[in-house]
């Protein structure tokens, strides 16, 4: 008996109660065999890698912001911690990309987020945040730390020509 006849018999018997389990098992075998021959095309692999990289980046940023929020809430327990995307804040001052109109600063480094530490009756403390991450070696991490420093130092908060108070997140200190 050929495969077609077996498939036809399984489909015909699937309506009967006694053979329903056998028919479902046959269907599962048929689909699992088909899946073993399926592979992603080159375009499918590129798309899968793109989504994997995006998800990894989003998870890294989420982890960095959660850690920053926790550390700053511990260090400044008397203040409210708010995290705002830097693009929202910086749109008021200058163009963010070459496509946007407005004053251009021709400086590509910017922080990704700002943290505001707010307390009623006290001046707010605003801190820039840059989120970076990788699964590479220490040399690559050092480059990322230098780049993150450049992103954070690109924005001056406070009166001109006065040094700003900067916070460094050390959870164990």
PDB file of N, CA, C and O in Angstrom, residues 45-106:
ATOM      1  N   UNK A  45      17.521  33.772   7.087  1.00  0.00           N
ATOM      2  CA  UNK A  45      18.574  33.810   8.101  1.00  0.00           C
ATOM      3  C   UNK A  45      18.947  35.243   8.444  1.00  0.00           C
ATOM      4  O   UNK A  45      19.164  35.582   9.604  1.00  0.00           O
ATOM      5  N   UNK A  46      19.034  36.109   7.423  1.00  0.00           N
ATOM      6  CA  UNK A  46      19.351  37.520   7.663  1.00  0.00           C
ATOM      7  C   UNK A  46      18.254  38.161   8.504  1.00  0.00           C
ATOM      8  O   UNK A  46      18.530  38.891   9.461  1.00  0.00           O
ATOM      9  N   UNK A  47      16.999  37.861   8.169  1.00  0.00           N
ATOM     10  CA  UNK A  47      15.876  38.412   8.927  1.00  0.00           C
ATOM     11  C   UNK A  47      15.884  37.906  10.363  1.00  0.00           C
ATOM     12  O   UNK A  47      15.681  38.684  11.300  1.00  0.00           O
ATOM     13  N   UNK A  48      16.137  36.618  10.552  1.00  0.00           N
ATOM     14  CA  UNK A  48      16.183  36.056  11.907  1.00  0.00           C
ATOM     15  C   UNK A  48      17.314  36.681  12.713  1.00  0.00           C
ATOM     16  O   UNK A  48      17.140  37.013  13.888  1.00  0.00           O
ATOM     17  N   UNK A  49      18.481  36.866  12.108  1.00  0.00           N
ATOM     18  CA  UNK A  49      19.603  37.502  12.804  1.00  0.00           C
ATOM     19  C   UNK A  49      19.292  38.949  13.160  1.00  0.00           C
ATOM     20  O   UNK A  49      19.664  39.431  14.220  1.00  0.00           O
ATOM     21  N   UNK A  50      18.593  39.652  12.263  1.00  0.00           N
ATOM     22  CA  UNK A  50      18.211  41.041  12.518  1.00  0.00           C
ATOM     23  C   UNK A  50      17.308  41.126  13.744  1.00  0.00           C
ATOM     24  O   UNK A  50      17.519  41.949  14.627  1.00  0.00           O
ATOM     25  N   UNK A  51      16.279  40.275  13.795  1.00  0.00           N
ATOM     26  CA  UNK A  51      15.363  40.300  14.929  1.00  0.00           C
ATOM     27  C   UNK A  51      16.053  39.875  16.220  1.00  0.00           C
ATOM     28  O   UNK A  51      15.786  40.408  17.289  1.00  0.00           O
ATOM     29  N   UNK A  52      16.956  38.920  16.129  1.00  0.00           N
ATOM     30  CA  UNK A  52      17.705  38.484  17.311  1.00  0.00           C
ATOM     31  C   UNK A  52      18.561  39.623  17.856  1.00  0.00           C
ATOM     32  O   UNK A  52      18.624  39.854  19.059  1.00  0.00           O
ATOM     33  N   UNK A  53      19.217  40.363  16.959  1.00  0.00           N
ATOM     34  CA  UNK A  53      20.043  41.496  17.384  1.00  0.00           C
ATOM     35  C   UNK A  53      19.185  42.600  17.998  1.00  0.00           C
ATOM     36  O   UNK A  53      19.561  43.198  19.013  1.00  0.00           O
ATOM     37  N   UNK A  54      18.017  42.871  17.397  1.00  0.00           N
ATOM     38  CA  UNK A  54      17.123  43.881  17.962  1.00  0.00           C
ATOM     39  C   UNK A  54      16.637  43.497  19.347  1.00  0.00           C
ATOM     40  O   UNK A  54      16.606  44.323  20.260  1.00  0.00           O
ATOM     41  N   UNK A  55      16.234  42.249  19.508  1.00  0.00           N
ATOM     42  CA  UNK A  55      15.767  41.793  20.811  1.00  0.00           C
ATOM     43  C   UNK A  55      16.881  41.866  21.846  1.00  0.00           C
ATOM     44  O   UNK A  55      16.655  42.283  22.979  1.00  0.00           O
ATOM     45  N   UNK A  56      18.082  41.484  21.458  1.00  0.00           N
ATOM     46  CA  UNK A  56      19.214  41.540  22.371  1.00  0.00           C
ATOM     47  C   UNK A  56      19.493  42.975  22.790  1.00  0.00           C
ATOM     48  O   UNK A  56      19.727  43.254  23.970  1.00  0.00           O
ATOM     49  N   UNK A  57      19.443  43.885  21.839  1.00  0.00           N
ATOM     50  CA  UNK A  57      19.682  45.298  22.146  1.00  0.00           C
ATOM     51  C   UNK A  57      18.614  45.839  23.097  1.00  0.00           C
ATOM     52  O   UNK A  57      18.923  46.529  24.071  1.00  0.00           O
ATOM     53  N   UNK A  58      17.355  45.528  22.815  1.00  0.00           N
ATOM     54  CA  UNK A  58      16.266  46.014  23.660  1.00  0.00           C
ATOM     55  C   UNK A  58      16.356  45.442  25.073  1.00  0.00           C
ATOM     56  O   UNK A  58      16.115  46.143  26.053  1.00  0.00           O
ATOM     57  N   UNK A  59      16.703  44.170  25.179  1.00  0.00           N
ATOM     58  CA  UNK A  59      16.865  43.575  26.506  1.00  0.00           C
ATOM     59  C   UNK A  59      18.029  44.207  27.259  1.00  0.00           C
ATOM     60  O   UNK A  59      17.944  44.457  28.457  1.00  0.00           O
ATOM     61  N   UNK A  60      19.127  44.486  26.546  1.00  0.00           N
ATOM     62  CA  UNK A  60      20.278  45.129  27.180  1.00  0.00           C
ATOM     63  C   UNK A  60      19.946  46.514  27.696  1.00  0.00           C
ATOM     64  O   UNK A  60      20.308  46.884  28.814  1.00  0.00           O
ATOM     65  N   UNK A  61      19.232  47.296  26.897  1.00  0.00           N
ATOM     66  CA  UNK A  61      18.829  48.642  27.327  1.00  0.00           C
ATOM     67  C   UNK A  61      17.877  48.545  28.511  1.00  0.00           C
ATOM     68  O   UNK A  61      18.007  49.285  29.496  1.00  0.00           O
ATOM     69  N   UNK A  62      16.922  47.631  28.445  1.00  0.00           N
ATOM     70  CA  UNK A  62      15.985  47.454  29.561  1.00  0.00           C
ATOM     71  C   UNK A  62      16.697  47.071  30.847  1.00  0.00           C
ATOM     72  O   UNK A  62      16.393  47.598  31.924  1.00  0.00           O
ATOM     73  N   UNK A  63      17.667  46.170  30.743  1.00  0.00           N
ATOM     74  CA  UNK A  63      18.430  45.764  31.926  1.00  0.00           C
ATOM     75  C   UNK A  63      19.236  46.938  32.471  1.00  0.00           C
ATOM     76  O   UNK A  63      19.270  47.176  33.678  1.00  0.00           O
ATOM     77  N   UNK A  64      19.886  47.698  31.577  1.00  0.00           N
ATOM     78  CA  UNK A  64      20.699  48.839  32.017  1.00  0.00           C
ATOM     79  C   UNK A  64      19.842  49.887  32.714  1.00  0.00           C
ATOM     80  O   UNK A  64      20.237  50.431  33.761  1.00  0.00           O
ATOM     81  N   UNK A  65      18.660  50.161  32.176  1.00  0.00           N
ATOM     82  CA  UNK A  65      17.788  51.158  32.797  1.00  0.00           C
ATOM     83  C   UNK A  65      17.233  50.672  34.132  1.00  0.00           C
ATOM     84  O   UNK A  65      17.117  51.453  35.082  1.00  0.00           O
ATOM     85  N   UNK A  66      16.900  49.398  34.204  1.00  0.00           N
ATOM     86  CA  UNK A  66      16.416  48.853  35.481  1.00  0.00           C
ATOM     87  C   UNK A  66      17.514  48.923  36.539  1.00  0.00           C
ATOM     88  O   UNK A  66      17.260  49.285  37.696  1.00  0.00           O
ATOM     89  N   UNK A  67      18.741  48.615  36.152  1.00  0.00           N
ATOM     90  CA  UNK A  67      19.863  48.686  37.085  1.00  0.00           C
ATOM     91  C   UNK A  67      20.123  50.130  37.514  1.00  0.00           C
ATOM     92  O   UNK A  67      20.313  50.412  38.696  1.00  0.00           O
ATOM     93  N   UNK A  68      20.111  51.059  36.551  1.00  0.00           N
ATOM     94  CA  UNK A  68      20.329  52.476  36.879  1.00  0.00           C
ATOM     95  C   UNK A  68      19.247  52.982  37.817  1.00  0.00           C
ATOM     96  O   UNK A  68      19.532  53.680  38.798  1.00  0.00           O
ATOM     97  N   UNK A  69      17.997  52.617  37.544  1.00  0.00           N
ATOM     98  CA  UNK A  69      16.892  53.035  38.407  1.00  0.00           C
ATOM     99  C   UNK A  69      17.074  52.491  39.811  1.00  0.00           C
ATOM    100  O   UNK A  69      16.926  53.213  40.802  1.00  0.00           O
ATOM    101  N   UNK A  70      17.416  51.219  39.916  1.00  0.00           N
ATOM    102  CA  UNK A  70      17.580  50.588  41.236  1.00  0.00           C
ATOM    103  C   UNK A  70      18.734  51.228  42.013  1.00  0.00           C
ATOM    104  O   UNK A  70      18.592  51.545  43.194  1.00  0.00           O
ATOM    105  N   UNK A  71      19.886  51.406  41.351  1.00  0.00           N
ATOM    106  CA  UNK A  71      21.062  51.977  42.021  1.00  0.00           C
ATOM    107  C   UNK A  71      20.778  53.401  42.490  1.00  0.00           C
ATOM    108  O   UNK A  71      21.068  53.765  43.636  1.00  0.00           O
ATOM    109  N   UNK A  72      20.193  54.204  41.609  1.00  0.00           N
ATOM    110  CA  UNK A  72      19.926  55.597  41.977  1.00  0.00           C
ATOM    111  C   UNK A  72      18.841  55.696  43.047  1.00  0.00           C
ATOM    112  O   UNK A  72      18.909  56.567  43.918  1.00  0.00           O
ATOM    113  N   UNK A  73      17.867  54.815  43.017  1.00  0.00           N
ATOM    114  CA  UNK A  73      16.844  54.808  44.074  1.00  0.00           C
ATOM    115  C   UNK A  73      17.460  54.411  45.414  1.00  0.00           C
ATOM    116  O   UNK A  73      17.045  54.918  46.469  1.00  0.00           O
ATOM    117  N   UNK A  74      18.449  53.533  45.405  1.00  0.00           N
ATOM    118  CA  UNK A  74      19.133  53.147  46.644  1.00  0.00           C
ATOM    119  C   UNK A  74      20.005  54.285  47.159  1.00  0.00           C
ATOM    120  O   UNK A  74      20.023  54.555  48.357  1.00  0.00           O
ATOM    121  N   UNK A  75      20.738  54.939  46.269  1.00  0.00           N
ATOM    122  CA  UNK A  75      21.661  56.004  46.671  1.00  0.00           C
ATOM    123  C   UNK A  75      20.932  57.283  47.053  1.00  0.00           C
ATOM    124  O   UNK A  75      21.439  58.075  47.838  1.00  0.00           O
ATOM    125  N   UNK A  76      19.773  57.521  46.447  1.00  0.00           N
ATOM    126  CA  UNK A  76      18.999  58.738  46.707  1.00  0.00           C
ATOM    127  C   UNK A  76      17.588  58.335  47.110  1.00  0.00           C
ATOM    128  O   UNK A  76      16.622  58.624  46.403  1.00  0.00           O
ATOM    129  N   UNK A  77      17.465  57.690  48.236  1.00  0.00           N
ATOM    130  CA  UNK A  77      16.169  57.151  48.657  1.00  0.00           C
ATOM    131  C   UNK A  77      15.150  58.242  48.982  1.00  0.00           C
ATOM    132  O   UNK A  77      13.952  57.968  49.034  1.00  0.00           O
ATOM    133  N   UNK A  78      15.609  59.474  49.184  1.00  0.00           N
ATOM    134  CA  UNK A  78      14.691  60.568  49.479  1.00  0.00           C
ATOM    135  C   UNK A  78      14.178  61.255  48.210  1.00  0.00           C
ATOM    136  O   UNK A  78      13.422  62.207  48.286  1.00  0.00           O
ATOM    137  N   UNK A  79      14.567  60.789  47.035  1.00  0.00           N
ATOM    138  CA  UNK A  79      14.181  61.421  45.773  1.00  0.00           C
ATOM    139  C   UNK A  79      13.401  60.451  44.888  1.00  0.00           C
ATOM    140  O   UNK A  79      13.525  59.239  45.013  1.00  0.00           O
ATOM    141  N   UNK A  80      12.624  61.021  43.986  1.00  0.00           N
ATOM    142  CA  UNK A  80      11.888  60.245  42.990  1.00  0.00           C
ATOM    143  C   UNK A  80      12.770  60.117  41.747  1.00  0.00           C
ATOM    144  O   UNK A  80      13.336  61.102  41.279  1.00  0.00           O
ATOM    145  N   UNK A  81      12.899  58.907  41.220  1.00  0.00           N
ATOM    146  CA  UNK A  81      13.736  58.645  40.055  1.00  0.00           C
ATOM    147  C   UNK A  81      12.844  58.548  38.818  1.00  0.00           C
ATOM    148  O   UNK A  81      11.929  57.737  38.779  1.00  0.00           O
ATOM    149  N   UNK A  82      13.109  59.395  37.822  1.00  0.00           N
ATOM    150  CA  UNK A  82      12.382  59.359  36.553  1.00  0.00           C
ATOM    151  C   UNK A  82      13.382  59.208  35.418  1.00  0.00           C
ATOM    152  O   UNK A  82      14.395  59.905  35.389  1.00  0.00           O
ATOM    153  N   UNK A  83      13.076  58.314  34.489  1.00  0.00           N
ATOM    154  CA  UNK A  83      13.938  58.099  33.326  1.00  0.00           C
ATOM    155  C   UNK A  83      13.178  58.558  32.082  1.00  0.00           C
ATOM    156  O   UNK A  83      12.041  58.161  31.866  1.00  0.00           O
ATOM    157  N   UNK A  84      13.832  59.418  31.287  1.00  0.00           N
ATOM    158  CA  UNK A  84      13.211  60.000  30.096  1.00  0.00           C
ATOM    159  C   UNK A  84      14.124  59.735  28.903  1.00  0.00           C
ATOM    160  O   UNK A  84      15.342  59.909  29.010  1.00  0.00           O
ATOM    161  N   UNK A  85      13.567  59.338  27.747  1.00  0.00           N
ATOM    162  CA  UNK A  85      14.411  59.191  26.555  1.00  0.00           C
ATOM    163  C   UNK A  85      15.056  60.529  26.188  1.00  0.00           C
ATOM    164  O   UNK A  85      14.405  61.573  26.211  1.00  0.00           O
ATOM    165  N   UNK A  86      16.323  60.508  25.855  1.00  0.00           N
ATOM    166  CA  UNK A  86      17.048  61.740  25.550  1.00  0.00           C
ATOM    167  C   UNK A  86      16.506  62.415  24.295  1.00  0.00           C
ATOM    168  O   UNK A  86      16.502  63.641  24.214  1.00  0.00           O
ATOM    169  N   UNK A  87      16.043  61.643  23.326  1.00  0.00           N
ATOM    170  CA  UNK A  87      15.509  62.248  22.106  1.00  0.00           C
ATOM    171  C   UNK A  87      14.349  63.188  22.422  1.00  0.00           C
ATOM    172  O   UNK A  87      14.228  64.254  21.838  1.00  0.00           O
ATOM    173  N   UNK A  88      13.491  62.801  23.343  1.00  0.00           N
ATOM    174  CA  UNK A  88      12.364  63.641  23.734  1.00  0.00           C
ATOM    175  C   UNK A  88      12.851  64.948  24.330  1.00  0.00           C
ATOM    176  O   UNK A  88      12.337  66.016  24.025  1.00  0.00           O
ATOM    177  N   UNK A  89      13.846  64.874  25.166  1.00  0.00           N
ATOM    178  CA  UNK A  89      14.371  66.066  25.830  1.00  0.00           C
ATOM    179  C   UNK A  89      15.154  66.940  24.880  1.00  0.00           C
ATOM    180  O   UNK A  89      15.023  68.163  24.896  1.00  0.00           O
ATOM    181  N   UNK A  90      15.972  66.346  24.040  1.00  0.00           N
ATOM    182  CA  UNK A  90      16.866  67.112  23.177  1.00  0.00           C
ATOM    183  C   UNK A  90      16.170  67.729  21.966  1.00  0.00           C
ATOM    184  O   UNK A  90      16.702  68.645  21.364  1.00  0.00           O
ATOM    185  N   UNK A  91      14.997  67.257  21.598  1.00  0.00           N
ATOM    186  CA  UNK A  91      14.289  67.835  20.455  1.00  0.00           C
ATOM    187  C   UNK A  91      14.038  69.320  20.645  1.00  0.00           C
ATOM    188  O   UNK A  91      13.960  70.064  19.681  1.00  0.00           O
ATOM    189  N   UNK A  92      13.915  69.756  21.864  1.00  0.00           N
ATOM    190  CA  UNK A  92      13.661  71.174  22.130  1.00  0.00           C
ATOM    191  C   UNK A  92      14.880  72.029  21.812  1.00  0.00           C
ATOM    192  O   UNK A  92      14.753  73.220  21.571  1.00  0.00           O
ATOM    193  N   UNK A  93      16.077  71.454  21.799  1.00  0.00           N
ATOM    194  CA  UNK A  93      17.291  72.248  21.643  1.00  0.00           C
ATOM    195  C   UNK A  93      17.903  72.256  20.271  1.00  0.00           C
ATOM    196  O   UNK A  93      18.338  73.278  19.794  1.00  0.00           O
ATOM    197  N   UNK A  94      17.977  71.124  19.579  1.00  0.00           N
ATOM    198  CA  UNK A  94      18.625  71.087  18.274  1.00  0.00           C
ATOM    199  C   UNK A  94      18.180  69.863  17.498  1.00  0.00           C
ATOM    200  O   UNK A  94      17.552  68.961  18.036  1.00  0.00           O
ATOM    201  N   UNK A  95      18.525  69.856  16.222  1.00  0.00           N
ATOM    202  CA  UNK A  95      18.136  68.744  15.359  1.00  0.00           C
ATOM    203  C   UNK A  95      18.892  67.494  15.762  1.00  0.00           C
ATOM    204  O   UNK A  95      20.080  67.531  16.043  1.00  0.00           O
ATOM    205  N   UNK A  96      18.188  66.373  15.785  1.00  0.00           N
ATOM    206  CA  UNK A  96      18.798  65.114  16.203  1.00  0.00           C
ATOM    207  C   UNK A  96      19.437  64.374  15.039  1.00  0.00           C
ATOM    208  O   UNK A  96      20.405  63.665  15.218  1.00  0.00           O
ATOM    209  N   UNK A  97      18.868  64.500  13.864  1.00  0.00           N
ATOM    210  CA  UNK A  97      19.425  63.820  12.698  1.00  0.00           C
ATOM    211  C   UNK A  97      19.501  64.811  11.547  1.00  0.00           C
ATOM    212  O   UNK A  97      18.941  65.902  11.603  1.00  0.00           O
ATOM    213  N   UNK A  98      20.165  64.424  10.472  1.00  0.00           N
ATOM    214  CA  UNK A  98      20.320  65.323   9.329  1.00  0.00           C
ATOM    215  C   UNK A  98      18.989  65.572   8.632  1.00  0.00           C
ATOM    216  O   UNK A  98      18.830  66.554   7.939  1.00  0.00           O
ATOM    217  N   UNK A  99      18.013  64.693   8.807  1.00  0.00           N
ATOM    218  CA  UNK A  99      16.714  64.874   8.163  1.00  0.00           C
ATOM    219  C   UNK A  99      15.833  65.870   8.906  1.00  0.00           C
ATOM    220  O   UNK A  99      14.889  66.390   8.359  1.00  0.00           O
ATOM    221  N   UNK A 100      16.116  66.097  10.195  1.00  0.00           N
ATOM    222  CA  UNK A 100      15.290  66.998  10.987  1.00  0.00           C
ATOM    223  C   UNK A 100      15.774  68.433  10.838  1.00  0.00           C
ATOM    224  O   UNK A 100      16.962  68.684  10.712  1.00  0.00           O
ATOM    225  N   UNK A 101      14.841  69.351  10.859  1.00  0.00           N
ATOM    226  CA  UNK A 101      15.184  70.756  10.702  1.00  0.00           C
ATOM    227  C   UNK A 101      15.487  71.361  12.068  1.00  0.00           C
ATOM    228  O   UNK A 101      15.021  70.896  13.089  1.00  0.00           O
ATOM    229  N   UNK A 102      16.237  72.414  12.048  1.00  0.00           N
ATOM    230  CA  UNK A 102      16.570  73.110  13.287  1.00  0.00           C
ATOM    231  C   UNK A 102      18.057  73.361  13.364  1.00  0.00           C
ATOM    232  O   UNK A 102      18.810  73.097  12.432  1.00  0.00           O
ATOM    233  N   UNK A 103      18.488  73.899  14.497  1.00  0.00           N
ATOM    234  CA  UNK A 103      19.903  74.170  14.704  1.00  0.00           C
ATOM    235  C   UNK A 103      20.667  72.851  14.738  1.00  0.00           C
ATOM    236  O   UNK A 103      20.262  71.909  15.401  1.00  0.00           O
ATOM    237  N   UNK A 104      21.775  72.754  14.026  1.00  0.00           N
ATOM    238  CA  UNK A 104      22.550  71.518  13.958  1.00  0.00           C
ATOM    239  C   UNK A 104      23.839  71.710  14.724  1.00  0.00           C
ATOM    240  O   UNK A 104      24.476  72.748  14.646  1.00  0.00           O
ATOM    241  N   UNK A 105      24.210  70.709  15.473  1.00  0.00           N
ATOM    242  CA  UNK A 105      25.457  70.807  16.231  1.00  0.00           C
ATOM    243  C   UNK A 105      26.574  69.969  15.617  1.00  0.00           C
ATOM    244  O   UNK A 105      27.702  70.035  16.063  1.00  0.00           O
ATOM    245  N   UNK A 106      26.267  69.157  14.615  1.00  0.00           N
ATOM    246  CA  UNK A 106      27.261  68.311  13.924  1.00  0.00           C
ATOM    247  C   UNK A 106      28.057  67.446  14.896  1.00  0.00           C
ATOM    248  O   UNK A 106      29.234  67.200  14.706  1.00  0.00           O
TER     249      UNK A 106
END
